Coordinates of C-alpha atoms in Angstrom, one line a residue:
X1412 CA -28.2 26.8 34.2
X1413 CA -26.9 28.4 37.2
X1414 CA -27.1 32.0 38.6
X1415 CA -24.1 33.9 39.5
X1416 CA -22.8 36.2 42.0
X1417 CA -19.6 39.0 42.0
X1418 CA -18.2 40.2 38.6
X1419 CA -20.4 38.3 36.7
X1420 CA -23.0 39.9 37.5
X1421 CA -22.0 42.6 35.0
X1422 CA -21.9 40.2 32.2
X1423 CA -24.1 40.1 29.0
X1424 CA -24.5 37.9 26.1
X1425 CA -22.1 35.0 24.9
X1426 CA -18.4 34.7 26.1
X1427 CA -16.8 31.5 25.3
X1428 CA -19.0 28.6 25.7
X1429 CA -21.4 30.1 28.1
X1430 CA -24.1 32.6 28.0
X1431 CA -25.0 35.4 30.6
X1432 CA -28.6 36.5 30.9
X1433 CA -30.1 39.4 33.0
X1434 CA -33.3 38.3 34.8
X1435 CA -35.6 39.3 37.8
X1436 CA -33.5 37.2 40.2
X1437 CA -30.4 38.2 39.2
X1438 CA -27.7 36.8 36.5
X1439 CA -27.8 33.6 35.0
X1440 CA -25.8 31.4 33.4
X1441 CA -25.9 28.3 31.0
X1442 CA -23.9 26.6 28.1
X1443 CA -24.1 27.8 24.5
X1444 CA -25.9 25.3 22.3
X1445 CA -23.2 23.3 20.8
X1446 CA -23.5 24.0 16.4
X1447 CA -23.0 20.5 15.1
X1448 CA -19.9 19.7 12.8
X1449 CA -20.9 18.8 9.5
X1450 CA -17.4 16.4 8.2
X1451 CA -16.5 18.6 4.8
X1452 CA -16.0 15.5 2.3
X1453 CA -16.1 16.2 -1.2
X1454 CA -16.1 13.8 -4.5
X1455 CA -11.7 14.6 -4.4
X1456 CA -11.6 14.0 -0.3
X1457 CA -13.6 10.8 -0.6
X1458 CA -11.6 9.7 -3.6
X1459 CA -8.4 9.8 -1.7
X1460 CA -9.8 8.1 1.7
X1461 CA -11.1 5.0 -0.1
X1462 CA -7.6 4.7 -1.8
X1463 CA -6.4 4.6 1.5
X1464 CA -8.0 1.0 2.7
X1465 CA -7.0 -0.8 0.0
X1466 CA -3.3 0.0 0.4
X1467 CA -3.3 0.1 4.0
X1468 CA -4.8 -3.9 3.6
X1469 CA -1.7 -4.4 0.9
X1470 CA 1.0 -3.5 3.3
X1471 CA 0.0 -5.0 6.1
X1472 CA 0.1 -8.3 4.0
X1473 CA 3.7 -7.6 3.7
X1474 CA 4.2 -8.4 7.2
X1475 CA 7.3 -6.1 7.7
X1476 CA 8.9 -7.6 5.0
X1477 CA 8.9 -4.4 3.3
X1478 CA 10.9 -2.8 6.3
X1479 CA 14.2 -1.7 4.6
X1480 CA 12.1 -1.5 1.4
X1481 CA 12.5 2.6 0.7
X1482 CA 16.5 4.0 0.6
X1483 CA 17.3 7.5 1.7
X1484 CA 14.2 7.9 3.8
X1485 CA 14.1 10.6 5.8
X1486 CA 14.1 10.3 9.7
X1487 CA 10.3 11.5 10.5
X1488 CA 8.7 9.0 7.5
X1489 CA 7.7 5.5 7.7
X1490 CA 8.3 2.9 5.2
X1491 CA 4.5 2.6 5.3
X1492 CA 4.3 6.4 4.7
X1493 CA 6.7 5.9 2.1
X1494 CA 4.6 3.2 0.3
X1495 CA 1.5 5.5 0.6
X1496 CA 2.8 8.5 -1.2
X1497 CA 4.2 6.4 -3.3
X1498 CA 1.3 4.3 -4.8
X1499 CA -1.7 7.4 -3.7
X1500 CA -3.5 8.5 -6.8
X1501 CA -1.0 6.5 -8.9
X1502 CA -3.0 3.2 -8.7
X1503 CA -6.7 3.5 -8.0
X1504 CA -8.1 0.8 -6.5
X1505 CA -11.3 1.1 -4.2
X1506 CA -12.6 -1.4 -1.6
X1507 CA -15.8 -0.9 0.7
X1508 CA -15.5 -0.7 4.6
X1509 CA -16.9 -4.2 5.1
X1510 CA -14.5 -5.4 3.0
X1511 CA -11.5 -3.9 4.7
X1512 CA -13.0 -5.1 8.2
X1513 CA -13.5 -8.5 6.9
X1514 CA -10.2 -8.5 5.9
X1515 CA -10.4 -7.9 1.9
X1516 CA -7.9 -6.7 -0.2
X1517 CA -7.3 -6.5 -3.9
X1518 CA -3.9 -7.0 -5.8
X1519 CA -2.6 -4.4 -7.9
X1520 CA 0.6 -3.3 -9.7
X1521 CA 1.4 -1.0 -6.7
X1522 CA 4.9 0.3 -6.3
X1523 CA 6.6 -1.8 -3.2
X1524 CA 10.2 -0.7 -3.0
X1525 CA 12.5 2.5 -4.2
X1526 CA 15.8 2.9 -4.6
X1527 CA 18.9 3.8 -6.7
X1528 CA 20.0 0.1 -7.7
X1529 CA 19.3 -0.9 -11.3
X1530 CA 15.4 -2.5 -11.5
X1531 CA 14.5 -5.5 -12.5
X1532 CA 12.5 -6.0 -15.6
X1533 CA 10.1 -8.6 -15.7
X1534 CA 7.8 -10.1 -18.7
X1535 CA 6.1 -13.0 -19.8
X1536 CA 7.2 -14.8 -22.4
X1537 CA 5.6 -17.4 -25.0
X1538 CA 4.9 -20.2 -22.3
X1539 CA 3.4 -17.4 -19.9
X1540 CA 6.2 -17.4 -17.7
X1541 CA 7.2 -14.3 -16.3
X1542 CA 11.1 -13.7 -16.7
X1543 CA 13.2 -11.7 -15.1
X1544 CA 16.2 -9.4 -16.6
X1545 CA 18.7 -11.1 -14.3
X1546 CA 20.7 -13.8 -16.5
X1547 CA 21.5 -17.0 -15.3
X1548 CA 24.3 -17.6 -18.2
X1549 CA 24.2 -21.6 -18.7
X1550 CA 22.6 -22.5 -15.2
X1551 CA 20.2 -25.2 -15.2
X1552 CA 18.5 -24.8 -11.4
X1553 CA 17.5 -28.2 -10.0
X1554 CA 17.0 -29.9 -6.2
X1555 CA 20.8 -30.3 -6.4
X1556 CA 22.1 -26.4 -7.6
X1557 CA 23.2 -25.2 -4.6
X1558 CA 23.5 -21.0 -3.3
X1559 CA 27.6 -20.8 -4.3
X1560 CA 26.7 -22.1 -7.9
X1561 CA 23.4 -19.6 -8.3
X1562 CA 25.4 -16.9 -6.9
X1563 CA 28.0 -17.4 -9.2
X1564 CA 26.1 -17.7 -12.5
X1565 CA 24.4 -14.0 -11.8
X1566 CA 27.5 -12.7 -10.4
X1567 CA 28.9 -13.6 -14.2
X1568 CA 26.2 -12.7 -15.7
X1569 CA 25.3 -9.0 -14.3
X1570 CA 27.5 -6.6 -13.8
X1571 CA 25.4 -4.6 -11.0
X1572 CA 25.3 -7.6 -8.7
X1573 CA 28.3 -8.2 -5.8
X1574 CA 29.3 -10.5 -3.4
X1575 CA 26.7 -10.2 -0.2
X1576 CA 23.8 -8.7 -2.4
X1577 CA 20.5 -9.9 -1.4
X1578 CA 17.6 -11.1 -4.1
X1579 CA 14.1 -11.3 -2.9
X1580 CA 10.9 -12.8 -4.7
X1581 CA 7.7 -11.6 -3.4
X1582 CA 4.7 -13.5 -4.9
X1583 CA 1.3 -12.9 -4.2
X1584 CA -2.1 -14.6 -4.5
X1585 CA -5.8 -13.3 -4.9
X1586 CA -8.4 -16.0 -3.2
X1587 CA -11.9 -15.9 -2.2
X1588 CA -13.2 -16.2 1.3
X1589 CA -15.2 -18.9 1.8
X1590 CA -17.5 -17.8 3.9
X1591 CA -17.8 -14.3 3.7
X1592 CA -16.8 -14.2 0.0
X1593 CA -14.4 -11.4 0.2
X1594 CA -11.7 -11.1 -2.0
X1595 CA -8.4 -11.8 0.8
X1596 CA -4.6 -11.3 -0.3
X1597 CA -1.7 -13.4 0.9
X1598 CA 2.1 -12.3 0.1
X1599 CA 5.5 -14.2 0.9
X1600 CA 8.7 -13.5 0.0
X1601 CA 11.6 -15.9 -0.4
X1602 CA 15.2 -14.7 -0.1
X1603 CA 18.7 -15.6 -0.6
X1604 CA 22.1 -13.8 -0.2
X1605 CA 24.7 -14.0 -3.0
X1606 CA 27.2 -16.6 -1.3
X1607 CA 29.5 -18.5 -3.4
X1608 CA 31.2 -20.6 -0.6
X1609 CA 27.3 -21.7 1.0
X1610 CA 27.0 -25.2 0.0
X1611 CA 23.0 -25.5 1.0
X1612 CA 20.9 -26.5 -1.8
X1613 CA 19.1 -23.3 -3.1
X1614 CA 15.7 -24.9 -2.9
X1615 CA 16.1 -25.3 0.7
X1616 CA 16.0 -21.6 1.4
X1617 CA 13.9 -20.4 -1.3
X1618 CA 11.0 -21.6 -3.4
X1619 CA 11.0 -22.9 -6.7
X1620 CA 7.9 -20.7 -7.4
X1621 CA 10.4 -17.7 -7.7
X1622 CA 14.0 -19.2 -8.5
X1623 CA 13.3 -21.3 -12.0
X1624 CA 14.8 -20.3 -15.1
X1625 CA 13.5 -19.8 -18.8
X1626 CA 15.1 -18.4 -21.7
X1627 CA 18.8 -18.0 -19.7
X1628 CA 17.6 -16.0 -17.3
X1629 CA 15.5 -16.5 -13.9
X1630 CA 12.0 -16.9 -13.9
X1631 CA 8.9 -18.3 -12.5
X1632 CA 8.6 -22.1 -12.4
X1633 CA 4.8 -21.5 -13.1
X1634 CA 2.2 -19.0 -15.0
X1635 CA 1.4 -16.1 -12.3
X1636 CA -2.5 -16.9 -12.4
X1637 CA -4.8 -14.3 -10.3
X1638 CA -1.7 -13.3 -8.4
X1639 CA 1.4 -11.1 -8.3
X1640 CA 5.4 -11.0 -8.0
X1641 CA 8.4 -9.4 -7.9
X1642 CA 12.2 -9.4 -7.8
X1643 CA 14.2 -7.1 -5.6
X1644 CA 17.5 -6.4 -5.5
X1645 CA 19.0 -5.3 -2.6
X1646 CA 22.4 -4.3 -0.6
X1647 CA 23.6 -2.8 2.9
X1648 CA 26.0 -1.4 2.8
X1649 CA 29.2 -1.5 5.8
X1650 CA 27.8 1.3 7.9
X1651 CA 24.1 -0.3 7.8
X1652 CA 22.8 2.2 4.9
X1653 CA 20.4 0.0 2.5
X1654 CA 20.7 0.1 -1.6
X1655 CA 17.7 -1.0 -3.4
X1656 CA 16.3 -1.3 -6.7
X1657 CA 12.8 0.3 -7.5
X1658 CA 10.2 -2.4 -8.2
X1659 CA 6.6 -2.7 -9.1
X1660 CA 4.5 -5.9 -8.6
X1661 CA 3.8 -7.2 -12.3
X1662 CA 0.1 -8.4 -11.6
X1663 CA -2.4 -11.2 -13.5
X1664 CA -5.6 -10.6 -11.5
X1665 CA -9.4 -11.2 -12.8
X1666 CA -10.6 -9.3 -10.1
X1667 CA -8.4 -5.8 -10.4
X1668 CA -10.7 -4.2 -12.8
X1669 CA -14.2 -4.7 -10.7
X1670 CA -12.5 -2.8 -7.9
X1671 CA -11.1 -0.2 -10.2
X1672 CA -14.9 0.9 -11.8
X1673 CA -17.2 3.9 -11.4
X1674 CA -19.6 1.4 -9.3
X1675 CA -16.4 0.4 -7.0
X1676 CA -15.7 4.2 -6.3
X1677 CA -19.3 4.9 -5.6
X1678 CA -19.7 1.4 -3.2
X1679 CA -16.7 2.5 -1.3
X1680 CA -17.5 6.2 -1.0
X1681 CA -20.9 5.7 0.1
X1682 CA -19.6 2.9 3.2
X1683 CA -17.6 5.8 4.3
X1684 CA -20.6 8.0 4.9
X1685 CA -20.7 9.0 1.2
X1686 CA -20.4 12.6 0.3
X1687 CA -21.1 15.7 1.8
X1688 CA -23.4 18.2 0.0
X1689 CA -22.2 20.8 2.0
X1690 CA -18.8 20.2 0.7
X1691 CA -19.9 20.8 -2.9
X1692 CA -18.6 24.2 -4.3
X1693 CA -20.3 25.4 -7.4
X1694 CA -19.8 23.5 -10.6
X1695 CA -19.5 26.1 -13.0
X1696 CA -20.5 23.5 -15.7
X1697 CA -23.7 23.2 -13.9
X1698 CA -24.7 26.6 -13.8
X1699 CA -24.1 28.0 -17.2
X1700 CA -26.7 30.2 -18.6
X1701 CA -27.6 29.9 -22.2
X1702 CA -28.7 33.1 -23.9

């Protein structure tokens, strides 16, 4: 509070963030109360912001190996931005904020790359082997195939593959922290470029996790148990632009549906300050009047 000589002597009441007061000794001064901010979070707000750590904890698993995974984007969005809107209210999956500061994160069949190349399908078949729709005509893979025979056999066998293309496994596995016993997420992806003069045993650049095959066509070399995977096929083109095909992980996960309940949603909302009742408008439904 101060007092106040000149022109503002002639001033009353509120202007801005001060207040001018007319007393005995003269004019005074002083700050306007400050009105606290209430946060306007509703059921719908809260919803989408606890959607938000889960896939932000996803991504950054990827480790920039999702970098080139969105074609055509334009030059103000992300990839990350991109894999946001994609998967936002399309896959609900809800974590609490310890969890995402422990460094928690739950699997889900999230959408990781978009493009205009042909997808590729994936399903399990009777030995619980997931198998891909790429065909490996009569290739047996073993320590000895090398890139130049693999590249050939799916260069002959699919017609949307070329020379140069690029195939990509991502798999990914659910575990428990030891200690804190939060659910943690680890992803790698394994890649090899469609070569047929490269000599180098294909096992030496790639896992056999992701390049097996089963029923002529590649596959898993295992059951994906509490985990996740994905092919992607991808090409760049001469002047740099990036072709890819639109994939989704295909997920096996015992612990997806836990974080996708009503009790998950409500955990998670009410870490994040839960909801505001000053953001709840009136529920029509709630205020019906019988006659």
């Amino acid at each position: 509070m101060a007092k106040v000589f000149g022109i503002n002597t002639k001033i009353r009441g509120k202007v801005g963030e001060y207040i001018y007061r007319q007393t005995k000794k003269g004019t005074v001064v002083s700050e306007a109360p400050v009105k606290p901010v209430t946060p306007r979070r509703s059921q719908q707000q809260m919803n989408i912001r606890t959607q938000w750590a889960n896939l932000g904890a996803i991504y950054k698993q990827f480790d920039s190996m999702l970098r080139r995974g969105f074609e055509g984007l334009p030059p103000q969005m992300s990839v990350y931005n991109a894999f946001i809107q994609a998967n936002l209210g399309n896959v609900k999956v809800y974590i609490t904020r310890l969890m995402r500061l422990n460094g928690g994160a739950i699997l889900a069949p999230y959408q990781i790359t978009r493009g205009s190349l042909p997808s590729i399908s994936m399903a399990k078949n009777a030995s619980n082997i997931l198998v891909s729709s790429v065909h490996l005509g009569s290739l047996a893979i073993s320590a000895t195939t090398t890139v130049a025979q693999f590249s050939q056999a799916i260069l002959d066998n699919n017609s949307s593959f070329v020379e140069g293309d690029q195939l990509t496994f991502f798999h990914g596995k659910q575990s428990i922290d030891s200690v804190t016993r939060t659910p943690r997420v680890s992803i790698t992806g394994y890649k090899v470029v469609l070569d047929t003069a490269d000599d180098t045993p294909l096992w030496n650049i790639v896992e056999k996790i992701g390049f097996s095959v089963s029923d002529n066509c590649l596959a898993t070399s295992e059951e994906i148990t509490n985990g996740a995977a994905a092919w992607v096929h991808s090409r760049e083109g001469i002047d740099g632009t990036l072709k890819v095909s639109t994939q989704f992980f295909y997920v096996e996960n015992s612990a997806l549906a836990t974080y996708q309940s009503h009790t998950a949603v409500t955990a998670a909302i009410n870490s994040y300050g839960g909801i505001n009742s000053a953001a709840v408008y009136l529920q029509p439904e709630l205020n019906t009047v019988t006659p």
